PDB file of C-alpha atoms in Angstrom:
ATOM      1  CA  UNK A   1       9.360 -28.642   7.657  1.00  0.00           C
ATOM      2  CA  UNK A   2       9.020 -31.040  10.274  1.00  0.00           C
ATOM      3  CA  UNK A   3       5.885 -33.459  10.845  1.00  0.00           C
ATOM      4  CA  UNK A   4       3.167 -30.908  12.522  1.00  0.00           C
ATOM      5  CA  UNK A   5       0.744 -32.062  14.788  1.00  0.00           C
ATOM      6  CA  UNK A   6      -1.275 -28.491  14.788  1.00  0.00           C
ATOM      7  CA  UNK A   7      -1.907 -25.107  13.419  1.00  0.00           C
ATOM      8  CA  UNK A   8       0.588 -23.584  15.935  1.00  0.00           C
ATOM      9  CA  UNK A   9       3.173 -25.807  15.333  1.00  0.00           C
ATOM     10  CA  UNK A  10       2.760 -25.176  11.737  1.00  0.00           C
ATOM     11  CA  UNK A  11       3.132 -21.850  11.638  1.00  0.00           C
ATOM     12  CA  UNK A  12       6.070 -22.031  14.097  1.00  0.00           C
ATOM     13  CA  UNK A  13       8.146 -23.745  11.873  1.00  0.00           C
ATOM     14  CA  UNK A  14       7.745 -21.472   8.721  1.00  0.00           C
ATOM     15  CA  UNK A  15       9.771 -18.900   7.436  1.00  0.00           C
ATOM     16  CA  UNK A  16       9.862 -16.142   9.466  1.00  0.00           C
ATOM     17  CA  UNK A  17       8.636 -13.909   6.315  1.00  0.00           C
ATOM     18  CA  UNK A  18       5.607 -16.683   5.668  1.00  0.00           C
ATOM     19  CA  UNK A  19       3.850 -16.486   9.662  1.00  0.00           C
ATOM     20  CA  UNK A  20       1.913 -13.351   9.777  1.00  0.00           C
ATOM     21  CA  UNK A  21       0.227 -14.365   6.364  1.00  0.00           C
ATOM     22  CA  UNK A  22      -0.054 -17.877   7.517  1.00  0.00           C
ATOM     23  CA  UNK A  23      -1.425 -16.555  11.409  1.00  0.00           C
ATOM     24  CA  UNK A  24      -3.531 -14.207   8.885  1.00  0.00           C
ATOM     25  CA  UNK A  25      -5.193 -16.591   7.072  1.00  0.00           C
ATOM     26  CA  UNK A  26      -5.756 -19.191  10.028  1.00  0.00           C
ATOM     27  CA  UNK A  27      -7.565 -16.321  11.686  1.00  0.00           C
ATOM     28  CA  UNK A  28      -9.678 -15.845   8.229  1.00  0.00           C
ATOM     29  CA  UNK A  29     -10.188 -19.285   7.682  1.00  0.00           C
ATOM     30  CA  UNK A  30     -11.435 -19.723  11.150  1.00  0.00           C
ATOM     31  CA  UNK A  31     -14.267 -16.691  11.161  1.00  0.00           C
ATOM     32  CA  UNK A  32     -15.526 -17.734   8.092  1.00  0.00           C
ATOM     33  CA  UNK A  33     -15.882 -21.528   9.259  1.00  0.00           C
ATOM     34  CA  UNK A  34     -16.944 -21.308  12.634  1.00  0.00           C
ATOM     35  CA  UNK A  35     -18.202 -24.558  12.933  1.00  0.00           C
ATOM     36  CA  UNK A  36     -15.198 -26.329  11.547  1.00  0.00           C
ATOM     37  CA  UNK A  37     -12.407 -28.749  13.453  1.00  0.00           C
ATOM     38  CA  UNK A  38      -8.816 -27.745  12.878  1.00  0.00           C
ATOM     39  CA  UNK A  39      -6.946 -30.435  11.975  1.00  0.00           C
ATOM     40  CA  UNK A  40      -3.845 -31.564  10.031  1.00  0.00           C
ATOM     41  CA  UNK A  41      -3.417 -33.816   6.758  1.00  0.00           C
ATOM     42  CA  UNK A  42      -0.378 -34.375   4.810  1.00  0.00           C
ATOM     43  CA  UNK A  43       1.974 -32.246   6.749  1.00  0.00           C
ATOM     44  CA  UNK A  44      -0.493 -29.036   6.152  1.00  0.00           C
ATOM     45  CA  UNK A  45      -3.039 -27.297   8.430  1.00  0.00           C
ATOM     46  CA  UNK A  46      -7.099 -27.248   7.835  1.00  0.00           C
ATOM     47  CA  UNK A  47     -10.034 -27.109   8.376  1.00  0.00           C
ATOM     48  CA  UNK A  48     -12.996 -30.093   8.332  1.00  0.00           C
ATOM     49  CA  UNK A  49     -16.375 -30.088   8.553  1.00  0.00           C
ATOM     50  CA  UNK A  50     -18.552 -33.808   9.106  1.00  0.00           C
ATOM     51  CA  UNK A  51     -15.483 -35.767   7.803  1.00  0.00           C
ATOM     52  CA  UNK A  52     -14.245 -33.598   4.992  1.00  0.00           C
ATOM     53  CA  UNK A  53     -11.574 -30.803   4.809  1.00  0.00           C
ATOM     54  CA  UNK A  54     -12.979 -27.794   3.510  1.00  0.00           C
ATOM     55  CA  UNK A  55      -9.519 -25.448   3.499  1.00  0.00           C
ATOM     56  CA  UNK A  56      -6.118 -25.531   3.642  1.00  0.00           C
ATOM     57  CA  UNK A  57      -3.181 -23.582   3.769  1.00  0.00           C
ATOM     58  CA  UNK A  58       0.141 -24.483   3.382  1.00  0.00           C
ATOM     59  CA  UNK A  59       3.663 -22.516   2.731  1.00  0.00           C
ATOM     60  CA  UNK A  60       6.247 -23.345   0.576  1.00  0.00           C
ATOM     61  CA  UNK A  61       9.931 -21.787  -0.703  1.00  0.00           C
ATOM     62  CA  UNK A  62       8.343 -18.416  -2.246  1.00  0.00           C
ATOM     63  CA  UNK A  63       4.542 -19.029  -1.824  1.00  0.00           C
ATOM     64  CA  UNK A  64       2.055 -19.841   0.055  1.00  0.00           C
ATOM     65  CA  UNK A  65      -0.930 -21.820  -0.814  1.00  0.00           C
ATOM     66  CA  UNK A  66      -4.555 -21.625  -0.084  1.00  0.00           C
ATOM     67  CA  UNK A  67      -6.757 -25.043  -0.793  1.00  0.00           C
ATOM     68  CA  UNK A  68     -10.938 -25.544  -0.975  1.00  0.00           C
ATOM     69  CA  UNK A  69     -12.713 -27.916  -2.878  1.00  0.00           C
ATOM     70  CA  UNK A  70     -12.662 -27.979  -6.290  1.00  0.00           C
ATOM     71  CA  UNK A  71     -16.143 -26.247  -6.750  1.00  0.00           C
ATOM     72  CA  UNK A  72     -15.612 -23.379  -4.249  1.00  0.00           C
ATOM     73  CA  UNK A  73     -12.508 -22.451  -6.849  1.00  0.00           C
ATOM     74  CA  UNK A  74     -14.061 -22.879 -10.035  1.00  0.00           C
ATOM     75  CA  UNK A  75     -17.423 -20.580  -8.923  1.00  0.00           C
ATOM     76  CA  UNK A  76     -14.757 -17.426  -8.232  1.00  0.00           C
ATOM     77  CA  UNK A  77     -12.444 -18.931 -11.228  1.00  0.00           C
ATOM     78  CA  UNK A  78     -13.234 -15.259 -12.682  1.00  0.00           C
ATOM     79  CA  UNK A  79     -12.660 -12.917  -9.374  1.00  0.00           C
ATOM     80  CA  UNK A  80      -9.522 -14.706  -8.503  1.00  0.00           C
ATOM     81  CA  UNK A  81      -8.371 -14.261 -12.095  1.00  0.00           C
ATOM     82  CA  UNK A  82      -9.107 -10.434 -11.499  1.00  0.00           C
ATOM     83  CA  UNK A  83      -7.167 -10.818  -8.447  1.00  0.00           C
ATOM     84  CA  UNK A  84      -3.968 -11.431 -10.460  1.00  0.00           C
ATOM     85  CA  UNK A  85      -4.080 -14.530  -8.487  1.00  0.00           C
ATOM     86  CA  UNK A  86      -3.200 -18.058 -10.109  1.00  0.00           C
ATOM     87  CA  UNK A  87      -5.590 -20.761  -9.517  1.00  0.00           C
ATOM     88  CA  UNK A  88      -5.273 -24.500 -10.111  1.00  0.00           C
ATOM     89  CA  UNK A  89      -8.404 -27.309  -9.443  1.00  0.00           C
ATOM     90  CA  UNK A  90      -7.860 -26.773  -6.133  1.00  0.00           C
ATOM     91  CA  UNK A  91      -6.116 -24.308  -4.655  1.00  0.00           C
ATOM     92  CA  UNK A  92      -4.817 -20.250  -5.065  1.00  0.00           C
ATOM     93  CA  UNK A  93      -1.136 -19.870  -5.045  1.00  0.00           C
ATOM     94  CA  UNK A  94       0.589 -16.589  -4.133  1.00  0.00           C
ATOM     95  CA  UNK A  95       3.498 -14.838  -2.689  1.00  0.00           C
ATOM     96  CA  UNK A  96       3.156 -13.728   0.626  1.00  0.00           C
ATOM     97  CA  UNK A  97       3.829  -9.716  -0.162  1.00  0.00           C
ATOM     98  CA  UNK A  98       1.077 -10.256  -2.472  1.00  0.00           C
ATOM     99  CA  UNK A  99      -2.307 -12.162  -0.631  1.00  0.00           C
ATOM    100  CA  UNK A 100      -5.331 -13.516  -1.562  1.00  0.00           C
ATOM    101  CA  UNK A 101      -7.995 -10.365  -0.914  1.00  0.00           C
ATOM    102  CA  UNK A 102      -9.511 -10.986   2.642  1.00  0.00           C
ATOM    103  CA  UNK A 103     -13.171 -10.904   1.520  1.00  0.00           C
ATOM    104  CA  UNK A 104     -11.850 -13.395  -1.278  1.00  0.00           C
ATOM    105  CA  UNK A 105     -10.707 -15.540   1.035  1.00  0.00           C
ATOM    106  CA  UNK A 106     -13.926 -15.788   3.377  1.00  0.00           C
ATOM    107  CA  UNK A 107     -16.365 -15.739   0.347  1.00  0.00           C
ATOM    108  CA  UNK A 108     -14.591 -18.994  -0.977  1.00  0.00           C
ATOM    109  CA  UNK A 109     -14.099 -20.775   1.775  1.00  0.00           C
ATOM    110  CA  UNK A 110     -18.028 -20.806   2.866  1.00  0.00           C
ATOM    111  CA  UNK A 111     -18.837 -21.886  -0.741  1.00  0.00           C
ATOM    112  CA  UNK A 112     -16.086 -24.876  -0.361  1.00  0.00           C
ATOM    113  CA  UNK A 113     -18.354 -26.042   3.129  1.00  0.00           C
ATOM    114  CA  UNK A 114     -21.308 -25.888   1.273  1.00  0.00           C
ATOM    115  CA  UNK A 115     -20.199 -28.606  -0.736  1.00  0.00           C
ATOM    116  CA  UNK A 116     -20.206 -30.466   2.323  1.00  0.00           C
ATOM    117  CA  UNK A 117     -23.371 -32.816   2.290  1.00  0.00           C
ATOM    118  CA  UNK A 118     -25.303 -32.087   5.513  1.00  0.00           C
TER     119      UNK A 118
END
């Protein structure tokens, strides 16, 4: 993919099969971290809150990947293992026909922003 500048553009330029999940998760992201700025680092969309990027979501040849900070992951290590999911440190990899449960998704990304020091 080309350098992106924003969430739009991101999701413009990904496989066609990868942009509803990718719209999806945006839109997922977004309602659960109203507060946060979209923004862009290292070629992949986000989300930041006082300085420090909370989510991320990027896509790659057969998956797509979801990013929080470290702690958000490891307090629902066990759910997303029960998910069928495959974590690392930071982030939940996946295959697009196959996503990250919604309520998942929301419940771990407002534990990654409140690792955010206020």
């Amino acid at each position: 993919m080309a350098t992106i500048t924003d969430h739009d553009a991101y999701i413009a330029a990904a496989p066609e099969a990868f942009r509803p999940v990718l719209a999806h998760l945006r839109d997922l992201l977004r309602g659960a971290l109203p507060e946060a700025e979209e923004m862009t680092a290292y070629n992949m969309p986000g989300f930041r809150i006082q300085g420090t990027v909370v989510a991320s979501y990027a896509a790659f040849s057969k998956q797509v990947g979801l990013y929080f900070l470290a702690p958000a992951i490891s307090d629902h290590a066990e759910e997303i293992a029960e998910a069928g999911l495959k974590a690392s440190k930071t982030g939940i990899t996946f295959a697009p026909r196959k996503p990250v449960p919604d309520d998942l998704v929301a419940r771990i990304a407002r534990a990654s922003r409140t690792y955010v020091d206020d």
